[in-house]
PDB file of C-alpha atoms in Angstrom:
ATOM      1  CA  MET A 937     -63.848 -32.283-135.042  1.00  0.00           C
ATOM      2  CA  LEU A 938     -64.099 -35.989-134.434  1.00  0.00           C
ATOM      3  CA  ALA A 939     -60.901 -38.009-134.369  1.00  0.00           C
ATOM      4  CA  SER A 940     -62.223 -40.237-137.145  1.00  0.00           C
ATOM      5  CA  GLU A 941     -62.341 -37.229-139.470  1.00  0.00           C
ATOM      6  CA  ILE A 942     -59.107 -35.318-138.803  1.00  0.00           C
ATOM      7  CA  PRO A 943     -56.281 -35.428-136.228  1.00  0.00           C
ATOM      8  CA  ALA A 944     -57.538 -34.152-132.879  1.00  0.00           C
ATOM      9  CA  VAL A 945     -54.498 -31.871-132.485  1.00  0.00           C
ATOM     10  CA  SER A 946     -52.372 -30.678-135.381  1.00  0.00           C
ATOM     11  CA  LYS A 947     -50.140 -28.195-133.545  1.00  0.00           C
ATOM     12  CA  VAL A 948     -49.335 -27.143-129.979  1.00  0.00           C
ATOM     13  CA  VAL A 949     -48.072 -23.599-129.325  1.00  0.00           C
ATOM     14  CA  LEU A 950     -46.483 -22.625-125.997  1.00  0.00           C
ATOM     15  CA  MET A 951     -46.990 -18.870-125.777  1.00  0.00           C
ATOM     16  CA  PHE A 952     -44.991 -16.444-123.620  1.00  0.00           C
ATOM     17  CA  ASP A 953     -45.289 -12.683-123.263  1.00  0.00           C
ATOM     18  CA  GLY A 954     -42.137 -11.004-124.593  1.00  0.00           C
ATOM     19  CA  SER A 955     -42.142  -8.391-121.829  1.00  0.00           C
ATOM     20  CA  GLY A 956     -41.082 -11.099-119.392  1.00  0.00           C
ATOM     21  CA  PHE A 957     -37.827 -11.632-121.288  1.00  0.00           C
ATOM     22  CA  LYS A 958     -36.797  -8.075-122.157  1.00  0.00           C
ATOM     23  CA  SER A 959     -34.169  -7.836-119.402  1.00  0.00           C
ATOM     24  CA  ARG A 960     -32.672 -11.260-119.974  1.00  0.00           C
ATOM     25  CA  SER A 961     -29.925 -12.584-122.178  1.00  0.00           C
ATOM     26  CA  ASN A 962     -30.050 -11.966-125.911  1.00  0.00           C
ATOM     27  CA  THR A 963     -30.149 -15.749-126.366  1.00  0.00           C
ATOM     28  CA  ILE A 964     -33.899 -15.527-125.703  1.00  0.00           C
ATOM     29  CA  SER A 965     -35.462 -13.506-128.480  1.00  0.00           C
ATOM     30  CA  PRO A 966     -39.009 -12.961-129.772  1.00  0.00           C
ATOM     31  CA  GLY A 967     -40.321 -15.253-132.484  1.00  0.00           C
ATOM     32  CA  LYS A 968     -41.330 -18.856-133.133  1.00  0.00           C
ATOM     33  CA  LYS A 969     -39.184 -21.934-132.672  1.00  0.00           C
ATOM     34  CA  GLU A 970     -40.072 -25.568-133.261  1.00  0.00           C
ATOM     35  CA  ILE A 971     -39.105 -27.538-130.155  1.00  0.00           C
ATOM     36  CA  HIS A 972     -40.713 -30.850-131.103  1.00  0.00           C
ATOM     37  CA  ALA A 973     -42.754 -32.342-133.915  1.00  0.00           C
ATOM     38  CA  ASN A 974     -45.960 -30.256-134.145  1.00  0.00           C
ATOM     39  CA  MET A 975     -44.923 -28.208-131.098  1.00  0.00           C
ATOM     40  CA  GLN A 976     -43.811 -24.580-131.207  1.00  0.00           C
ATOM     41  CA  LEU A 977     -42.427 -22.145-128.642  1.00  0.00           C
ATOM     42  CA  GLU A 978     -43.526 -18.586-129.357  1.00  0.00           C
ATOM     43  CA  ILE A 979     -42.371 -15.439-127.567  1.00  0.00           C
ATOM     44  CA  THR A 980     -44.159 -12.245-128.521  1.00  0.00           C
ATOM     45  CA  GLU A 981     -42.427  -8.983-129.346  1.00  0.00           C
ATOM     46  CA  VAL A 982     -41.976  -6.604-126.409  1.00  0.00           C
ATOM     47  CA  GLY A 983     -45.161  -4.552-126.154  1.00  0.00           C
ATOM     48  CA  VAL A 984     -47.300  -7.250-127.786  1.00  0.00           C
ATOM     49  CA  GLU A 985     -49.442  -9.152-125.278  1.00  0.00           C
ATOM     50  CA  ALA A 986     -49.612 -12.924-125.573  1.00  0.00           C
ATOM     51  CA  ASP A 987     -53.367 -12.761-124.903  1.00  0.00           C
ATOM     52  CA  ASP A 988     -53.913 -10.627-128.003  1.00  0.00           C
ATOM     53  CA  VAL A 989     -51.924 -13.057-130.165  1.00  0.00           C
ATOM     54  CA  LEU A 990     -53.873 -16.053-128.844  1.00  0.00           C
ATOM     55  CA  VAL A 991     -57.214 -14.375-129.547  1.00  0.00           C
ATOM     56  CA  LYS A 992     -55.985 -13.436-133.018  1.00  0.00           C
ATOM     57  CA  TYR A 993     -55.122 -17.087-133.708  1.00  0.00           C
ATOM     58  CA  CYS A 994     -58.614 -18.116-132.593  1.00  0.00           C
ATOM     59  CA  THR A 995     -60.138 -15.569-134.972  1.00  0.00           C
ATOM     60  CA  GLU A 996     -57.910 -16.479-137.935  1.00  0.00           C
ATOM     61  CA  ASN A 997     -58.651 -20.180-137.572  1.00  0.00           C
ATOM     62  CA  LEU A 998     -62.431 -19.806-137.621  1.00  0.00           C
ATOM     63  CA  PRO A 999     -64.315 -21.002-140.691  1.00  0.00           C
ATOM     64  CA  VAL A1000     -65.634 -18.067-142.726  1.00  0.00           C
ATOM     65  CA  GLN A1001     -69.259 -19.072-142.102  1.00  0.00           C
ATOM     66  CA  TRP A1002     -68.879 -19.324-138.305  1.00  0.00           C
ATOM     67  CA  GLN A1003     -71.214 -17.302-136.156  1.00  0.00           C
ATOM     68  CA  ILE A1004     -73.310 -17.730-133.037  1.00  0.00           C
ATOM     69  CA  SER A1005     -76.865 -16.882-134.023  1.00  0.00           C
ATOM     70  CA  ARG A1006     -78.495 -17.752-130.697  1.00  0.00           C
ATOM     71  CA  LYS A1007     -77.370 -19.276-127.417  1.00  0.00           C
ATOM     72  CA  ASN A1008     -78.491 -22.855-126.871  1.00  0.00           C
ATOM     73  CA  ILE A1009     -78.903 -22.957-123.090  1.00  0.00           C
ATOM     74  CA  ILE A1010     -79.382 -26.386-121.501  1.00  0.00           C
ATOM     75  CA  SER A1011     -79.762 -27.713-117.959  1.00  0.00           C
ATOM     76  CA  VAL A1012     -77.072 -29.391-115.864  1.00  0.00           C
ATOM     77  CA  ASP A1013     -79.013 -32.662-116.162  1.00  0.00           C
ATOM     78  CA  GLU A1014     -78.738 -32.435-119.948  1.00  0.00           C
ATOM     79  CA  VAL A1015     -75.005 -31.750-119.629  1.00  0.00           C
ATOM     80  CA  ILE A1016     -74.547 -34.858-117.481  1.00  0.00           C
ATOM     81  CA  ALA A1017     -76.630 -36.975-119.873  1.00  0.00           C
ATOM     82  CA  LEU A1018     -74.504 -35.783-122.805  1.00  0.00           C
ATOM     83  CA  PHE A1019     -71.226 -36.896-121.223  1.00  0.00           C
ATOM     84  CA  GLU A1020     -72.662 -40.061-119.705  1.00  0.00           C
ATOM     85  CA  SER A1021     -73.898 -41.181-123.128  1.00  0.00           C
ATOM     86  CA  ILE A1022     -70.309 -41.273-124.408  1.00  0.00           C
ATOM     87  CA  THR A1023     -68.635 -42.762-121.336  1.00  0.00           C
ATOM     88  CA  GLY A1024     -71.422 -45.329-121.138  1.00  0.00           C
ATOM     89  CA  ASP A1025     -70.935 -46.439-124.765  1.00  0.00           C
ATOM     90  CA  LEU A1026     -67.210 -46.975-124.218  1.00  0.00           C
ATOM     91  CA  LYS A1027     -67.842 -49.005-121.055  1.00  0.00           C
ATOM     92  CA  LEU A1028     -70.360 -51.230-122.844  1.00  0.00           C
ATOM     93  CA  LEU A1029     -67.853 -51.983-125.607  1.00  0.00           C
ATOM     94  CA  THR A1030     -65.191 -52.824-123.036  1.00  0.00           C
ATOM     95  CA  TYR A1031     -67.514 -55.076-121.029  1.00  0.00           C
ATOM     96  CA  ALA A1032     -68.517 -56.866-124.230  1.00  0.00           C
ATOM     97  CA  GLY A1033     -64.868 -57.639-124.929  1.00  0.00           C
ATOM     98  CA  ILE A1034     -64.802 -55.443-128.015  1.00  0.00           C
ATOM     99  CA  SER A1035     -61.485 -53.679-128.554  1.00  0.00           C
ATOM    100  CA  VAL A1036     -61.896 -49.921-128.998  1.00  0.00           C
ATOM    101  CA  ASP A1037     -59.211 -48.299-131.123  1.00  0.00           C
ATOM    102  CA  GLU A1038     -57.166 -45.878-128.979  1.00  0.00           C
ATOM    103  CA  ASP A1039     -57.824 -42.962-131.315  1.00  0.00           C
ATOM    104  CA  LEU A1040     -61.562 -43.509-131.072  1.00  0.00           C
ATOM    105  CA  LYS A1041     -61.416 -43.438-127.281  1.00  0.00           C
ATOM    106  CA  ARG A1042     -60.413 -39.820-127.671  1.00  0.00           C
ATOM    107  CA  ASP A1043     -62.117 -36.792-129.160  1.00  0.00           C
ATOM    108  CA  GLU A1044     -65.485 -38.497-128.935  1.00  0.00           C
ATOM    109  CA  LEU A1045     -67.860 -35.571-128.551  1.00  0.00           C
ATOM    110  CA  ASP A1046     -69.128 -33.452-131.444  1.00  0.00           C
ATOM    111  CA  LYS A1047     -70.494 -30.862-129.003  1.00  0.00           C
ATOM    112  CA  TYR A1048     -69.092 -28.968-126.039  1.00  0.00           C
ATOM    113  CA  VAL A1049     -70.518 -26.924-123.174  1.00  0.00           C
ATOM    114  CA  ILE A1050     -69.513 -23.446-122.012  1.00  0.00           C
ATOM    115  CA  VAL A1051     -70.071 -22.957-118.283  1.00  0.00           C
ATOM    116  CA  LYS A1052     -70.493 -19.370-117.089  1.00  0.00           C
ATOM    117  CA  ARG A1053     -71.367 -17.935-113.717  1.00  0.00           C
ATOM    118  CA  VAL A1054     -74.322 -15.550-113.899  1.00  0.00           C
ATOM    119  CA  GLY A1055     -75.202 -15.112-110.207  1.00  0.00           C
ATOM    120  CA  GLY A1056     -73.520 -14.240-106.924  1.00  0.00           C
ATOM    121  CA  GLY A1057     -74.021 -17.179-104.588  1.00  0.00           C
ATOM    122  CA  THR A1058     -72.926 -17.668-100.984  1.00  0.00           C
ATOM    123  CA  LYS A1059     -69.733 -18.560 -99.142  1.00  0.00           C
ATOM    124  CA  THR A1060     -70.839 -22.195 -99.399  1.00  0.00           C
ATOM    125  CA  ASN A1061     -70.175 -22.093-103.147  1.00  0.00           C
ATOM    126  CA  LYS A1062     -66.952 -20.093-102.981  1.00  0.00           C
ATOM    127  CA  ALA A1063     -64.513 -23.039-102.959  1.00  0.00           C
ATOM    128  CA  LEU A1064     -66.176 -24.686-105.963  1.00  0.00           C
ATOM    129  CA  PHE A1065     -66.253 -21.496-108.017  1.00  0.00           C
ATOM    130  CA  GLU A1066     -62.640 -20.751-107.114  1.00  0.00           C
ATOM    131  CA  LYS A1067     -61.594 -24.202-108.326  1.00  0.00           C
ATOM    132  CA  LEU A1068     -63.439 -23.684-111.627  1.00  0.00           C
ATOM    133  CA  ASN A1069     -62.024 -20.147-112.135  1.00  0.00           C
ATOM    134  CA  LEU A1070     -65.535 -18.693-111.975  1.00  0.00           C
ATOM    135  CA  ARG A1071     -64.787 -16.337-109.106  1.00  0.00           C
ATOM    136  CA  ARG A1072     -67.227 -13.556-110.035  1.00  0.00           C
ATOM    137  CA  PRO A1073     -70.492 -13.382-111.999  1.00  0.00           C
ATOM    138  CA  HIS A1074     -70.159 -12.722-115.738  1.00  0.00           C
ATOM    139  CA  GLU A1075     -66.394 -13.141-115.597  1.00  0.00           C
ATOM    140  CA  GLY A1076     -64.465 -16.095-116.961  1.00  0.00           C
ATOM    141  CA  ALA A1077     -65.628 -19.288-118.670  1.00  0.00           C
ATOM    142  CA  LEU A1078     -65.050 -23.010-118.402  1.00  0.00           C
ATOM    143  CA  CYS A1079     -65.523 -25.488-121.237  1.00  0.00           C
ATOM    144  CA  LEU A1080     -66.615 -29.091-120.787  1.00  0.00           C
ATOM    145  CA  THR A1081     -65.615 -31.270-123.703  1.00  0.00           C
ATOM    146  CA  GLY A1082     -64.380 -34.696-124.764  1.00  0.00           C
ATOM    147  CA  LEU A1083     -61.042 -33.884-126.397  1.00  0.00           C
ATOM    148  CA  THR A1084     -59.455 -36.859-124.616  1.00  0.00           C
ATOM    149  CA  GLY A1085     -60.740 -39.662-122.432  1.00  0.00           C
ATOM    150  CA  GLY A1086     -59.347 -37.897-119.353  1.00  0.00           C
ATOM    151  CA  ILE A1087     -60.924 -34.547-120.194  1.00  0.00           C
ATOM    152  CA  LEU A1088     -64.218 -36.311-120.925  1.00  0.00           C
ATOM    153  CA  LYS A1089     -64.235 -37.932-117.466  1.00  0.00           C
ATOM    154  CA  ARG A1090     -63.223 -34.659-115.810  1.00  0.00           C
ATOM    155  CA  SER A1091     -66.020 -32.809-117.614  1.00  0.00           C
ATOM    156  CA  LEU A1092     -68.578 -35.306-116.342  1.00  0.00           C
ATOM    157  CA  GLN A1093     -67.140 -35.020-112.827  1.00  0.00           C
ATOM    158  CA  ILE A1094     -67.378 -31.201-112.909  1.00  0.00           C
ATOM    159  CA  ALA A1095     -70.973 -31.301-114.158  1.00  0.00           C
ATOM    160  CA  LYS A1096     -71.947 -33.649-111.316  1.00  0.00           C
ATOM    161  CA  GLU A1097     -70.184 -31.407-108.787  1.00  0.00           C
ATOM    162  CA  LEU A1098     -72.168 -28.425-110.029  1.00  0.00           C
ATOM    163  CA  LYS A1099     -75.414 -30.361-109.762  1.00  0.00           C
ATOM    164  CA  ARG A1100     -74.642 -31.472-106.196  1.00  0.00           C
ATOM    165  CA  ALA A1101     -73.860 -27.864-105.264  1.00  0.00           C
ATOM    166  CA  ARG A1102     -77.368 -26.820-106.375  1.00  0.00           C
ATOM    167  CA  VAL A1103     -76.217 -23.712-108.190  1.00  0.00           C
ATOM    168  CA  SER A1104     -78.569 -23.960-111.169  1.00  0.00           C
ATOM    169  CA  ASN A1105     -79.695 -20.351-110.656  1.00  0.00           C
ATOM    170  CA  LEU A1106     -76.081 -19.150-110.570  1.00  0.00           C
ATOM    171  CA  VAL A1107     -74.627 -20.993-113.564  1.00  0.00           C
ATOM    172  CA  GLU A1108     -75.449 -21.021-117.266  1.00  0.00           C
ATOM    173  CA  TYR A1109     -74.668 -23.946-119.592  1.00  0.00           C
ATOM    174  CA  GLU A1110     -74.387 -23.149-123.298  1.00  0.00           C
ATOM    175  CA  LEU A1111     -74.232 -26.016-125.783  1.00  0.00           C
ATOM    176  CA  ARG A1112     -72.182 -25.475-128.948  1.00  0.00           C
ATOM    177  CA  GLU A1113     -71.285 -27.582-131.972  1.00  0.00           C
ATOM    178  CA  ARG A1114     -67.599 -28.506-132.059  1.00  0.00           C
ATOM    179  CA  GLN A1115     -67.295 -29.047-135.803  1.00  0.00           C
ATOM    180  CA  ASN A1116     -66.192 -25.440-136.305  1.00  0.00           C
ATOM    181  CA  VAL A1117     -63.665 -25.327-133.459  1.00  0.00           C
ATOM    182  CA  ARG A1118     -60.062 -24.891-134.569  1.00  0.00           C
ATOM    183  CA  SER A1119     -58.359 -23.579-131.425  1.00  0.00           C
ATOM    184  CA  VAL A1120     -58.102 -24.708-127.796  1.00  0.00           C
ATOM    185  CA  VAL A1121     -56.490 -22.396-125.240  1.00  0.00           C
ATOM    186  CA  PHE A1122     -55.298 -23.570-121.820  1.00  0.00           C
ATOM    187  CA  THR A1123     -55.318 -20.754-119.282  1.00  0.00           C
ATOM    188  CA  ASP A1124     -56.478 -19.758-115.800  1.00  0.00           C
ATOM    189  CA  ASP A1125     -56.797 -16.110-116.848  1.00  0.00           C
ATOM    190  CA  VAL A1126     -60.505 -15.263-116.577  1.00  0.00           C
ATOM    191  CA  LEU A1127     -60.368 -12.302-118.983  1.00  0.00           C
ATOM    192  CA  LEU A1128     -58.600 -14.334-121.664  1.00  0.00           C
ATOM    193  CA  ALA A1129     -61.100 -17.167-121.151  1.00  0.00           C
ATOM    194  CA  ASP A1130     -63.971 -14.773-121.926  1.00  0.00           C
ATOM    195  CA  ARG A1131     -62.272 -13.516-125.079  1.00  0.00           C
ATOM    196  CA  VAL A1132     -61.504 -17.009-126.377  1.00  0.00           C
ATOM    197  CA  VAL A1133     -65.066 -18.339-126.118  1.00  0.00           C
ATOM    198  CA  LYS A1134     -66.428 -15.181-127.731  1.00  0.00           C
ATOM    199  CA  GLN A1135     -64.180 -15.918-130.722  1.00  0.00           C
ATOM    200  CA  GLY A1136     -65.407 -19.519-131.035  1.00  0.00           C
ATOM    201  CA  GLY A1137     -62.490 -21.238-129.313  1.00  0.00           C
ATOM    202  CA  ILE A1138     -62.482 -23.747-126.469  1.00  0.00           C
ATOM    203  CA  VAL A1139     -60.846 -22.673-123.214  1.00  0.00           C
ATOM    204  CA  LEU A1140     -59.667 -25.194-120.633  1.00  0.00           C
ATOM    205  CA  SER A1141     -57.989 -24.643-117.286  1.00  0.00           C
ATOM    206  CA  ASN A1142     -54.470 -25.707-116.394  1.00  0.00           C
ATOM    207  CA  ARG A1143     -56.041 -28.353-114.145  1.00  0.00           C
ATOM    208  CA  GLN A1144     -57.838 -29.786-117.191  1.00  0.00           C
ATOM    209  CA  MET A1145     -54.569 -29.762-119.124  1.00  0.00           C
ATOM    210  CA  GLN A1146     -53.333 -32.510-116.800  1.00  0.00           C
ATOM    211  CA  ASP A1147     -55.996 -34.807-118.278  1.00  0.00           C
ATOM    212  CA  LEU A1148     -54.801 -34.457-121.875  1.00  0.00           C
ATOM    213  CA  ASP A1149     -52.964 -37.800-121.998  1.00  0.00           C
ATOM    214  CA  CYS A1150     -55.331 -39.797-119.760  1.00  0.00           C
TER     215      CYS A1150
END
């Protein structure tokens, strides 16, 4: 939701698969532990996959009325226009000497875009798709959103890269409303990315995570 309505982020959970700790010291045990204000460390029980827990959180946090009735597919030009409309407004305010509250510089967009690869492509496109974790058709997903100023700029940059690559027949852009989103998952795991977006969550790559505080 928009920052003017509720806090953009209420809780951060760092999730680890318990199987990775089963042979280590007993000082590391499954469960949840608060490591900072609004930040939790969670280690799953041995035999319980972290991916399953993350997807469960996405499902539990959805509003009861949430459902995707029909895909709203848009063009890459529409994606670029969407993000440019926000970045352009902020620039105009700055140029006019109007101070923009720091909170309102963040979490600006009430919509987001799910990018999915639907076609094969050539070796020319391989490096770009690798960078976006869209290595194979119909596998993985990338979300473009405006959760922070940095992520907003990165989303616009990615959209322009995709346009320059001329892959419109290989990529699908689905527009969704963000008012119902309650969970954001950062991962480079393509299978988990698919599961998260199907459950109404936003998935961002670890590269995008670096833009959180920009």
